[in-house]
XYZ file of C-alpha atoms in Angstrom:
561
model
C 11.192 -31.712 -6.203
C 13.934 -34.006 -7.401
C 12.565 -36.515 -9.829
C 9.024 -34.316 -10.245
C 10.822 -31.592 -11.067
C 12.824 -33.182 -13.731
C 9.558 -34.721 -14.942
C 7.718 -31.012 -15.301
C 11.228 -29.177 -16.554
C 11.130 -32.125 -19.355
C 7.841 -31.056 -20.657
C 7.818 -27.442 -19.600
C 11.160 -25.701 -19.610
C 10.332 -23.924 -16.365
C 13.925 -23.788 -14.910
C 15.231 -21.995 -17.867
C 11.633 -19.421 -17.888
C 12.767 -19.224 -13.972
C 16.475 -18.387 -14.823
C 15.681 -15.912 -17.359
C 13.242 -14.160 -14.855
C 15.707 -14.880 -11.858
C 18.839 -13.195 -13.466
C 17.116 -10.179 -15.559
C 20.240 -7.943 -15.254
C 19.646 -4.889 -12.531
C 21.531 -2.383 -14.087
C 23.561 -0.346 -11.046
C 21.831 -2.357 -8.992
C 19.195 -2.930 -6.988
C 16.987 0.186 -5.729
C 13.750 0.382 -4.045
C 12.970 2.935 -6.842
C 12.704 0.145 -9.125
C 9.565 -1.516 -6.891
C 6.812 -0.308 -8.362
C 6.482 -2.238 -11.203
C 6.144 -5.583 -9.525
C 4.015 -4.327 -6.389
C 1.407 -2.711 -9.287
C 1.823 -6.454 -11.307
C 0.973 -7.817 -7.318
C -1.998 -5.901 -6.674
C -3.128 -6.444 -10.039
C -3.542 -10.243 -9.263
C -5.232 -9.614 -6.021
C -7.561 -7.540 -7.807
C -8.290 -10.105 -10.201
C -8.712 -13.401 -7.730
C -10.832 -10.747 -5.120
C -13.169 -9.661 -8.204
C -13.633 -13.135 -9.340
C -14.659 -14.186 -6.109
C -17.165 -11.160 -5.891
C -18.232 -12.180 -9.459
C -19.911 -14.915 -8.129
C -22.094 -13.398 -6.032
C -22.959 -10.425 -8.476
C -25.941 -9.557 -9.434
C -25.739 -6.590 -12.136
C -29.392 -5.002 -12.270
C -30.564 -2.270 -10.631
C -33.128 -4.472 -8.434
C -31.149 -7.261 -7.416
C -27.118 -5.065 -7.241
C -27.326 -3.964 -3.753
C -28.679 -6.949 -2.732
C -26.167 -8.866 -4.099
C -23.776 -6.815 -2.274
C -25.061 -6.863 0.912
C -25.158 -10.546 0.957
C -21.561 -10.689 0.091
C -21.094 -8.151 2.817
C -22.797 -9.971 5.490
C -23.386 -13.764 5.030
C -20.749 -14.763 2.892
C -17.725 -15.961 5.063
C -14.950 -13.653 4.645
C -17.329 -11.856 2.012
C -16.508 -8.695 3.997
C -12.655 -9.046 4.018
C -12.383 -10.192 0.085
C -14.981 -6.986 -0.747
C -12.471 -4.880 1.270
C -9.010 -6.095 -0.304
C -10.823 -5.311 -3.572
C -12.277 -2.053 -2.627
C -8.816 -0.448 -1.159
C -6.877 -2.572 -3.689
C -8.466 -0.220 -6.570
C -7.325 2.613 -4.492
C -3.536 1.645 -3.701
C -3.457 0.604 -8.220
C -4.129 4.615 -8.628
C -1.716 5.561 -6.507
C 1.110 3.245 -7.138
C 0.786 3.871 -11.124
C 1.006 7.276 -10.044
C 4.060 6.977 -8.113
C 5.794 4.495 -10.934
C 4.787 7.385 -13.278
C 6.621 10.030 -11.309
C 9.440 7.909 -10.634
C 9.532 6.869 -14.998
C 9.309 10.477 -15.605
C 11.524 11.958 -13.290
C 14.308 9.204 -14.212
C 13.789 9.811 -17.910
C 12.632 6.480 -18.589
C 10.505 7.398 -21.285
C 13.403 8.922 -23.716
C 14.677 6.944 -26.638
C 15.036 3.608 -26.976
C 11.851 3.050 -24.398
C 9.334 5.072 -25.979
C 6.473 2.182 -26.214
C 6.812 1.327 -22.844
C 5.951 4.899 -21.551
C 3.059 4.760 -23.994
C 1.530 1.646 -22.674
C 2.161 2.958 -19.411
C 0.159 5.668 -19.908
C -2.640 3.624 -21.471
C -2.442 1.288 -18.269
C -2.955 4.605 -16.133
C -5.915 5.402 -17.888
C -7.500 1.743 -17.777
C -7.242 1.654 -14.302
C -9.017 4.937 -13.556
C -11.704 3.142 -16.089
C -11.762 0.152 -13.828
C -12.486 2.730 -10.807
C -14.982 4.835 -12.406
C -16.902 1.685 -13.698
C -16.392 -0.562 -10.852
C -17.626 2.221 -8.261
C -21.353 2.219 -9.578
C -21.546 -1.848 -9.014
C -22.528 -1.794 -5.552
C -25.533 0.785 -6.407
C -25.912 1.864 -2.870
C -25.715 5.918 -2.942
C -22.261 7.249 -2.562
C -21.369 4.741 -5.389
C -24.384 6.049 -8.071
C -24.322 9.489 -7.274
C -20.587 9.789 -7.285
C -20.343 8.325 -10.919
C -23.506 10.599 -11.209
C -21.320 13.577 -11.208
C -18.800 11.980 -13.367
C -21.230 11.175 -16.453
C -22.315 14.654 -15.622
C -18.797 16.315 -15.974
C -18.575 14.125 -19.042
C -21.512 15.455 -20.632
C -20.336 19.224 -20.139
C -17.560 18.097 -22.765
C -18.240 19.855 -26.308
C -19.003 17.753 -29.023
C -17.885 14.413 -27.760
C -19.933 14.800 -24.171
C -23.443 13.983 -25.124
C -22.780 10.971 -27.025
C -20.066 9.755 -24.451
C -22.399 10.153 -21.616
C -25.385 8.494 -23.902
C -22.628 5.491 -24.264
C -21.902 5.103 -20.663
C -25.713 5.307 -19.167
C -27.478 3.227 -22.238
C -30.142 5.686 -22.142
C -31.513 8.824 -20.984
C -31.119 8.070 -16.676
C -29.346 5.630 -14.448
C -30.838 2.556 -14.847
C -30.283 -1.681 -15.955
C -28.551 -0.523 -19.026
C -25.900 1.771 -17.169
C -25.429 -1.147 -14.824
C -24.872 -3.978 -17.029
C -22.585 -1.637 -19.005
C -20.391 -0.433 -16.223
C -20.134 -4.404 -15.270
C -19.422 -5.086 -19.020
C -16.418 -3.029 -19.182
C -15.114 -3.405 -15.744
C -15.453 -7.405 -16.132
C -14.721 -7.882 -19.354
C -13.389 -5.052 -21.674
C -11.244 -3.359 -19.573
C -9.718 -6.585 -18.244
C -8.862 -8.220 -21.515
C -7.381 -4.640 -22.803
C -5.120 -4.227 -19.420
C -3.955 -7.674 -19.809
C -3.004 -6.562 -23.691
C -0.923 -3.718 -22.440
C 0.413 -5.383 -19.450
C 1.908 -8.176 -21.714
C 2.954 -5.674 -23.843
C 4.481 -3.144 -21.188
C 6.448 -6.094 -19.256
C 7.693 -7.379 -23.007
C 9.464 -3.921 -23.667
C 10.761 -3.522 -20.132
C 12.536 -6.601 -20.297
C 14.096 -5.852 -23.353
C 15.250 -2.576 -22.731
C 16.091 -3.399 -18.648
C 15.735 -0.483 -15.794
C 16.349 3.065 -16.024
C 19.341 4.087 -13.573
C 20.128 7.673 -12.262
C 20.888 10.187 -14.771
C 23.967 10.514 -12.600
C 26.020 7.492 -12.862
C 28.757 6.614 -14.903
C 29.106 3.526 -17.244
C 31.763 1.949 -15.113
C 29.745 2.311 -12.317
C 27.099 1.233 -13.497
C 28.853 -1.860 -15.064
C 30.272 -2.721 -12.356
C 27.252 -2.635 -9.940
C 25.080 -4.074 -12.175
C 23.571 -7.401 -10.450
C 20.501 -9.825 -11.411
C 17.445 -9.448 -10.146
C 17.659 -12.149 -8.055
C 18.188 -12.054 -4.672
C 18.362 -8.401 -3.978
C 15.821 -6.681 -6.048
C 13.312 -9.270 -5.997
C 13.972 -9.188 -1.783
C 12.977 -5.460 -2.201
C 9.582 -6.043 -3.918
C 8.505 -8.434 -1.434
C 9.121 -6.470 1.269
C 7.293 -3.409 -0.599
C 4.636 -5.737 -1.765
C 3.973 -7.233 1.343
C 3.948 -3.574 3.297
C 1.348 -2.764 0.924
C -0.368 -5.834 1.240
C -0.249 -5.118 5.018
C -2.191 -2.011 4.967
C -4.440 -3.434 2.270
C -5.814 -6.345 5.286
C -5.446 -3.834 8.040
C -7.705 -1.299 5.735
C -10.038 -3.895 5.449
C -10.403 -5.460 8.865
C -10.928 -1.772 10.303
C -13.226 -0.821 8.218
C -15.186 -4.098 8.400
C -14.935 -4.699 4.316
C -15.688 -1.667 2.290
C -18.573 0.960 2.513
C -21.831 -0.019 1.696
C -24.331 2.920 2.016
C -27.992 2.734 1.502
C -29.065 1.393 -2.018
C -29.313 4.102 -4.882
C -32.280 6.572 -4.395
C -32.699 9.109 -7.380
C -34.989 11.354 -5.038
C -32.513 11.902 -2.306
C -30.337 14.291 -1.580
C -27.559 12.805 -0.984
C -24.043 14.580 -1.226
C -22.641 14.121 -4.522
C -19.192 13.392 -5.137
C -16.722 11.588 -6.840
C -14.174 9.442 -5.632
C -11.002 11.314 -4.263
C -8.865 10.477 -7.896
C -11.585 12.599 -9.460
C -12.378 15.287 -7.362
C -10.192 17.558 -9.153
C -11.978 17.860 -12.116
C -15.451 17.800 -9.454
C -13.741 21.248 -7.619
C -13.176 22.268 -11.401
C -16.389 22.681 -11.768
C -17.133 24.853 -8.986
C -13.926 27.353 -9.908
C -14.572 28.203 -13.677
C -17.813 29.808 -14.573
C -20.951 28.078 -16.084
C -20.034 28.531 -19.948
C -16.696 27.322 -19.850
C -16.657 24.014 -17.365
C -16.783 21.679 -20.356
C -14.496 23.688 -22.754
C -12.408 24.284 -19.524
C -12.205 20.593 -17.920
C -11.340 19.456 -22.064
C -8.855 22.181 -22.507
C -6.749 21.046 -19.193
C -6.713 17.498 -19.479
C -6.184 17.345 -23.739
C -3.468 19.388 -22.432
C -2.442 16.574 -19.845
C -2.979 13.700 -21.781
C -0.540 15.355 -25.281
C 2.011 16.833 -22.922
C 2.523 12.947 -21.603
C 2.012 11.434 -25.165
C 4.370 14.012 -26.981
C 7.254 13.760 -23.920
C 9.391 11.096 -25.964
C 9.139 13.221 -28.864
C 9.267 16.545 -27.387
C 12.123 15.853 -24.953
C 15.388 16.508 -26.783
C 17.519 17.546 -23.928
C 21.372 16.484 -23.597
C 20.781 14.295 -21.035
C 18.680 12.753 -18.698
C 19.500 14.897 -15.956
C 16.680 17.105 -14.422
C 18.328 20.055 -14.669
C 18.590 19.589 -18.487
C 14.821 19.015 -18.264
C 13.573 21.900 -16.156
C 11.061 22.651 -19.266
C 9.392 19.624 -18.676
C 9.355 19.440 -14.899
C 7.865 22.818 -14.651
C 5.227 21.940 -17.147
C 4.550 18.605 -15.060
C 4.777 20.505 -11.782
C 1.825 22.850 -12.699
C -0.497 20.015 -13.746
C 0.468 18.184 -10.702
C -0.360 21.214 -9.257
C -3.502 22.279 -10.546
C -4.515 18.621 -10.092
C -3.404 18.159 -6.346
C -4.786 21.826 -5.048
C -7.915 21.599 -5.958
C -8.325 17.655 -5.294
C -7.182 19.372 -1.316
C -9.482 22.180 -1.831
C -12.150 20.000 -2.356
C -11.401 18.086 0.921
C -10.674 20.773 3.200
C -14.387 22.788 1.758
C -16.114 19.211 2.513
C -14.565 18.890 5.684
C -14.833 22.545 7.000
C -18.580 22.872 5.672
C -21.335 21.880 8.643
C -23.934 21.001 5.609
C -21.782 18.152 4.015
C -21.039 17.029 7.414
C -24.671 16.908 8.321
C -25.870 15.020 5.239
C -22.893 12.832 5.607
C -24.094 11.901 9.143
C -27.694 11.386 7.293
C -26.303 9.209 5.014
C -24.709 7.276 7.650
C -27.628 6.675 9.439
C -29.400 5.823 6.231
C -27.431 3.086 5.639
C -27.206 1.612 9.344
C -31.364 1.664 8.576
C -30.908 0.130 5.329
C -29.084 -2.666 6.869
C -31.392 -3.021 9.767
C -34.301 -3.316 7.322
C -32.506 -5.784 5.196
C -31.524 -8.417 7.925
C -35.579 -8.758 8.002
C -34.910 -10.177 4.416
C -34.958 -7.883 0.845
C -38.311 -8.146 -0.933
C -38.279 -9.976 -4.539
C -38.455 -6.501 -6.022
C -34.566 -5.550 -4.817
C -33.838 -2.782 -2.721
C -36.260 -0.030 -3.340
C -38.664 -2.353 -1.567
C -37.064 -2.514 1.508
C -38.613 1.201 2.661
C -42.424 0.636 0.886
C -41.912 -2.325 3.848
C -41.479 -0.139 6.634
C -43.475 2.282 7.804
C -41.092 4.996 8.859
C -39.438 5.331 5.339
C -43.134 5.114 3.653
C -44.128 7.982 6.230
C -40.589 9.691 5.540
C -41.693 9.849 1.722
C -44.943 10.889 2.487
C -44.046 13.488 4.549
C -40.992 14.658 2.055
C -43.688 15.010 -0.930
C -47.035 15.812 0.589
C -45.575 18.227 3.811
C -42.254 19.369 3.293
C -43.312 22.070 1.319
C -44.437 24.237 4.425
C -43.003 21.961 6.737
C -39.202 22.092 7.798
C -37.812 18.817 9.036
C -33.748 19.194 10.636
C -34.014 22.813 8.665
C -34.233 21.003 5.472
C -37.493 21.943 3.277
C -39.914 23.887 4.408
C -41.045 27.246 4.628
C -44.128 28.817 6.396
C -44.757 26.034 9.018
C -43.311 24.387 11.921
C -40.455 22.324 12.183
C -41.045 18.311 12.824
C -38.187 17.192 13.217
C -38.395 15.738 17.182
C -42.483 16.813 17.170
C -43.690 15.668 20.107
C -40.588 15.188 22.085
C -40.462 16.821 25.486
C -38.001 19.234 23.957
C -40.140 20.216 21.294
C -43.235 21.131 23.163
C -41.299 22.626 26.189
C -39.803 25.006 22.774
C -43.414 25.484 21.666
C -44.795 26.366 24.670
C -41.594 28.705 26.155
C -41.911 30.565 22.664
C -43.811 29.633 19.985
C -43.343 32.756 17.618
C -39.721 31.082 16.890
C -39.334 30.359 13.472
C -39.031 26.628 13.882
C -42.965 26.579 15.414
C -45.076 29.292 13.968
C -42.892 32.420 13.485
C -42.836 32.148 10.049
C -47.013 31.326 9.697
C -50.303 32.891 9.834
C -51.193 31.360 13.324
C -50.964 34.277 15.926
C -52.514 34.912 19.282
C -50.711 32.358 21.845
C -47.348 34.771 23.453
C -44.056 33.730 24.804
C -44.772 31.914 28.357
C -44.031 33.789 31.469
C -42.497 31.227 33.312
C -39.411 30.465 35.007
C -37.597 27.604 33.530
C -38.734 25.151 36.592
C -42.195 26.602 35.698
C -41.921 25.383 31.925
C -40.938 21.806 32.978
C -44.268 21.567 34.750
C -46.679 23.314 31.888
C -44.737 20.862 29.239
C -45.158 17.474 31.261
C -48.621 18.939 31.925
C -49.754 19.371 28.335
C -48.253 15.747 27.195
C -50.099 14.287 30.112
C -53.665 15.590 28.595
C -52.633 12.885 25.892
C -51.499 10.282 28.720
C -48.482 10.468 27.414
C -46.149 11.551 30.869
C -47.656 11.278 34.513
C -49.271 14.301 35.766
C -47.350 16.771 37.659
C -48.976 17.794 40.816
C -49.366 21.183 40.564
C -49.819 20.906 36.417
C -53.452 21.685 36.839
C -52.786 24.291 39.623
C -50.194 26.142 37.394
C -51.778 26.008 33.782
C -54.900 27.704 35.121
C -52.689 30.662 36.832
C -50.858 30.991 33.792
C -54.158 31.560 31.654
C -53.552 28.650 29.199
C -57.306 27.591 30.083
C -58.696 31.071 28.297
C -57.524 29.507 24.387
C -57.324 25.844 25.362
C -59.774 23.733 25.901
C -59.039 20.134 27.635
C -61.234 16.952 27.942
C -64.898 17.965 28.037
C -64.656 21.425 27.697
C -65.941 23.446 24.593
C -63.715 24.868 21.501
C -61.682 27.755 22.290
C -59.979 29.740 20.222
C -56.130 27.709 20.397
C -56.052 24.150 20.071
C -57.760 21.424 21.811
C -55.510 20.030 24.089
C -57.703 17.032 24.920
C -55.870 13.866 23.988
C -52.921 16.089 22.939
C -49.848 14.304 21.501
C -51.627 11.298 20.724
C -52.117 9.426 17.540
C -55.629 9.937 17.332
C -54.977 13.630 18.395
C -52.239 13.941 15.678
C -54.195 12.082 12.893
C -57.314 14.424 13.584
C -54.586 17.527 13.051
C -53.266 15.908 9.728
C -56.980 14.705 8.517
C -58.947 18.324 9.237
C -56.699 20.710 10.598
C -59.595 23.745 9.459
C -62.205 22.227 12.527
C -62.768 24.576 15.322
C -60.982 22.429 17.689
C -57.579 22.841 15.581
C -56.880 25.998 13.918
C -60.338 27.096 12.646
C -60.428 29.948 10.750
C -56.773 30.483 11.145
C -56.080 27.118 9.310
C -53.644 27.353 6.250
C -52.653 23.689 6.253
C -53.783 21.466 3.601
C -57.002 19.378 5.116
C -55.794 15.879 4.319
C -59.003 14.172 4.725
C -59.952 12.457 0.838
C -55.987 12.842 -0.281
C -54.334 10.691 1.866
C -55.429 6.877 2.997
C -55.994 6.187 6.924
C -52.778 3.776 6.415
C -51.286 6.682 4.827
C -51.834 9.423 7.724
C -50.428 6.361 10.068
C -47.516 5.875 8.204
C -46.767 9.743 8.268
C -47.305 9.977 12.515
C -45.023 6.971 12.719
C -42.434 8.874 10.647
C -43.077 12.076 13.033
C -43.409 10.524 16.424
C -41.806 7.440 16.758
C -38.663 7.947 14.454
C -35.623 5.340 14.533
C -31.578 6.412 15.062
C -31.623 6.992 11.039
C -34.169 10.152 10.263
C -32.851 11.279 7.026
């Protein structure tokens, strides 16, 4: 650096900006309580250089979002890992701030002369839960719309303010271009520039007033332990930084990136929630009664956000010393409280409920569908297009608005009809057949008549494999014929070239002509007759239509719904 570095000290000073960074004076020296501050000033930069990289790729409209996501996801090279250090990077700001808080507050760093730095401290806290709320819709796959769905809907319970607040942050009535380019607005541009304001700010006041030490040391010993920052201290936020920095890449290469679930569907029912830093005020919901969620969410955290803005003022205690403070700590201990318990009671009632679990698992194998579809290539028209390309997911819609009304499907919907979830399957018609007056086949409907089978179980594996074979759909069982006749199931059923009976026509059973015939004029005598309650089809929905509903029903991928 010899001769170059004379040349660039000559015309920028560094050395002496260097020195005056270098030997900032540790007061009682260094302490990994002090680490904090850089590691948040760390991740902050990875933040940046990982969201300008994303950035490029970004697409912010509601068509064109996920897509640009996914591409980032899979054919970028290292898309994944970058998308990951940003996603868990957003996490580990929220909780280091929070630590550095905790640590400020419970070293009295916030009393006299230091007042504006605890101030912009707590305006940094509350920019970077903006930069997580706003940065979580971007991907507009489901967990990340419907999560900030619930927190423009705990916004809006807010009196007075909450209607024009939540008006601000959608652009409209509903989700839609306007919310997007908004969210990306602020978490690009606004919130950016006004973080780097306070930052400047916040690092300008901390050098000028130095660290905080323990309330518990005296000035000798502080004076004479008092060292610069360099080598020790800045030793210490390496290390810290690069331990965080550690789990940041090992967060990312195990979970492949970040999570990417299947793009935003208004219709679904997908398992709202927020993200874990605002779950509290999500459980807070669910614990005060109906009136008084907005005046009760505003109440607690006006109380939150004065009790931190009024500590400098309000704190008049001898010294610095907790015990002198117990007012304050107890105060700060029940928020901490309120906010931790039910952010955990939220968690444990997610984890402990089968329900969430289940539509978790749905939306799991959603998304490993949405991915399969897109690797085919995403339409022109975004997203949404990539199901009205499928059959399945066109028959899946179908079926949820034209059948689910009688019809269950996984216990979901449904009311008076069978369930068709697995219809068709071995398991289902063996079930049919062993007892069909279960409420998952026609317990709960007007079709009566056919019994519970008197059979042995050995017995019921031959009747089922029997009745699929009248479609062709299994070999026939030798003694099928033999044992369907003994058991009676001739007297109701009729089979290929044999006249209506009273039950349904088993000839061609299980087929898709068979099934199309059900779905197109289940009222004929060879389906339910005069017993029929089921819509007849035939005139209301297109041939491609009733296809696109079997192939939902019978030939279903890993990812039902």
């Amino acid at each position: 650096m010899g001769r170059f570095g004379d040349w660039l000290d000559q015309r920028s000073g560094y050395r002496a900006f260097a020195h005056h960074a270098l030997a900032e004076p540790v007061e009682g020296g260094a302490r990994w309580s002090y680490v904090f501050g850089s590691a948040l000033a760390a991740i902050f930069i990875i933040q940046i250089a990982t969201g300008l990289l994303l950035a490029l790729f970004y697409s912010a409209s509601a068509q064109e979002a996920w897509g640009s996501v996914y591409f980032v996801q899979t054919q970028v090279s290292l898309g994944w890992f970058v998308r990951g250090l940003h996603h868990w990077g957003s996490s580990a700001m929220v909780v280091l701030l929070i630590a550095h808080l905790l640590q400020v507050f419970t070293f009295g760093a916030y009393r006299a002369p230091r007042e504006l730095g605890w101030w912009t401290g707590i305006a940094l806290l509350f920019i970077t839960l903006g930069f997580s709320l706003t940065g979580y819709l971007l991907p507009w796959d489901q967990k990340g719309f419907w999560a900030t769905r619930v927190v423009t809907a705990i916004t809006g319970t807010l009196p007075l303010i909450g209607g024009w607040m939540k008006g601000l942050m959608l652009g409209g009535n509903d989700f839609g271009n306007l919310t997007i380019t908004r969210f990306f607005g602020f978490h690009v541009f606004i919130l950016p520039a006004m973080l780097m304001m306070f930052l400047v700010v916040h690092i300008v006041l901390f050098r000028r007033h130095g660290v905080t030490p323990r309330w518990n040391r005296k000035p000798a010993e502080l004076a004479a332990t008092t060292e610069p920052f360099w080598p020790r201290q800045l030793t210490l936020d390496v290390v810290f930084v690069s331990g965080i920095v550690a789990v940041l890449v090992w967060l990312s290469i195990r979970h492949h990136g970040a999570p990417l679930d299947a793009p935003a569907d208004p219709a679904s029912n997908y398992v709202a929630r927020p993200e874990w830093y605002f779950l509290w005020l999500f459980e807070m919901l669910k614990v005060l009664p109906g009136r008084f969620e907005g005046i009760g969410i505003m109440a607690f955290s006006l109380f939150g956000v004065v009790f931190l803005a009024a500590l400098p003022i309000a704190d008049r205690a001898r010294t610095r010393s907790p015990r002198d403070r117990w007012p304050h700590f107890l105060i700060a201990a029940m928020l901490l409280t309120v906010v931790v318990g039910l952010t955990g009671r939220s968690m444990i009632a997610d984890a402990s409920d089968p329900s969430v679990q289940k539509q978790r698992d749905q939306a799991d194998a959603a998304a490993q569908r949405a991915f399969a579809l897109a690797e085919q290539g995403i339409p022109p028209g975004g997203a949404d297009e990539l199901y009205l390309n499928d059959p399945h997911e066109r028959g899946k819609r179908l079926f949820m608005s034209k059948c689910q009304t009688c019809h269950s499907y996984g216990g979901n919907g449904g009311g008076n009809a069978p369930d068709m979830k697995g219809f068709m399957t071995r398991a289902w018609v063996r079930g049919a057949i062993e007892d069909p007056t279960r409420n998952e086949y026609f317990g709960r409907s007007k079709v009566e008549g056919m019994e519970k089978a008197d059979a042995t179980p050995a017995e019921l594996d031959v009747l089922t494999d029997y009745t699929l074979s009248l479609g062709g759909l299994v070999p026939e069982p030798k003694t099928g014929a033999d044992l369907y006749e003994d058991k009676g199931c001739q007297t109701c059923h009729a089979r290929a070239g044999e006249n209506p009976r009273t039950g349904l026509n088993l000839d061609g059973y299980g087929t898709r002509a068979w099934i199309a015939h059900m779905i197109r004029r289940p009222d004929t005598p060879e389906n339910y007759g005069a017993l029929n309650r089921m819509t007849v089809f035939e005139g209301k929905l297109t041939e491609a239509q009733i296809d696109d509903v079997i192939t939902f029903l019978v030939a279903p991928p890993s990812a039902d719904y």
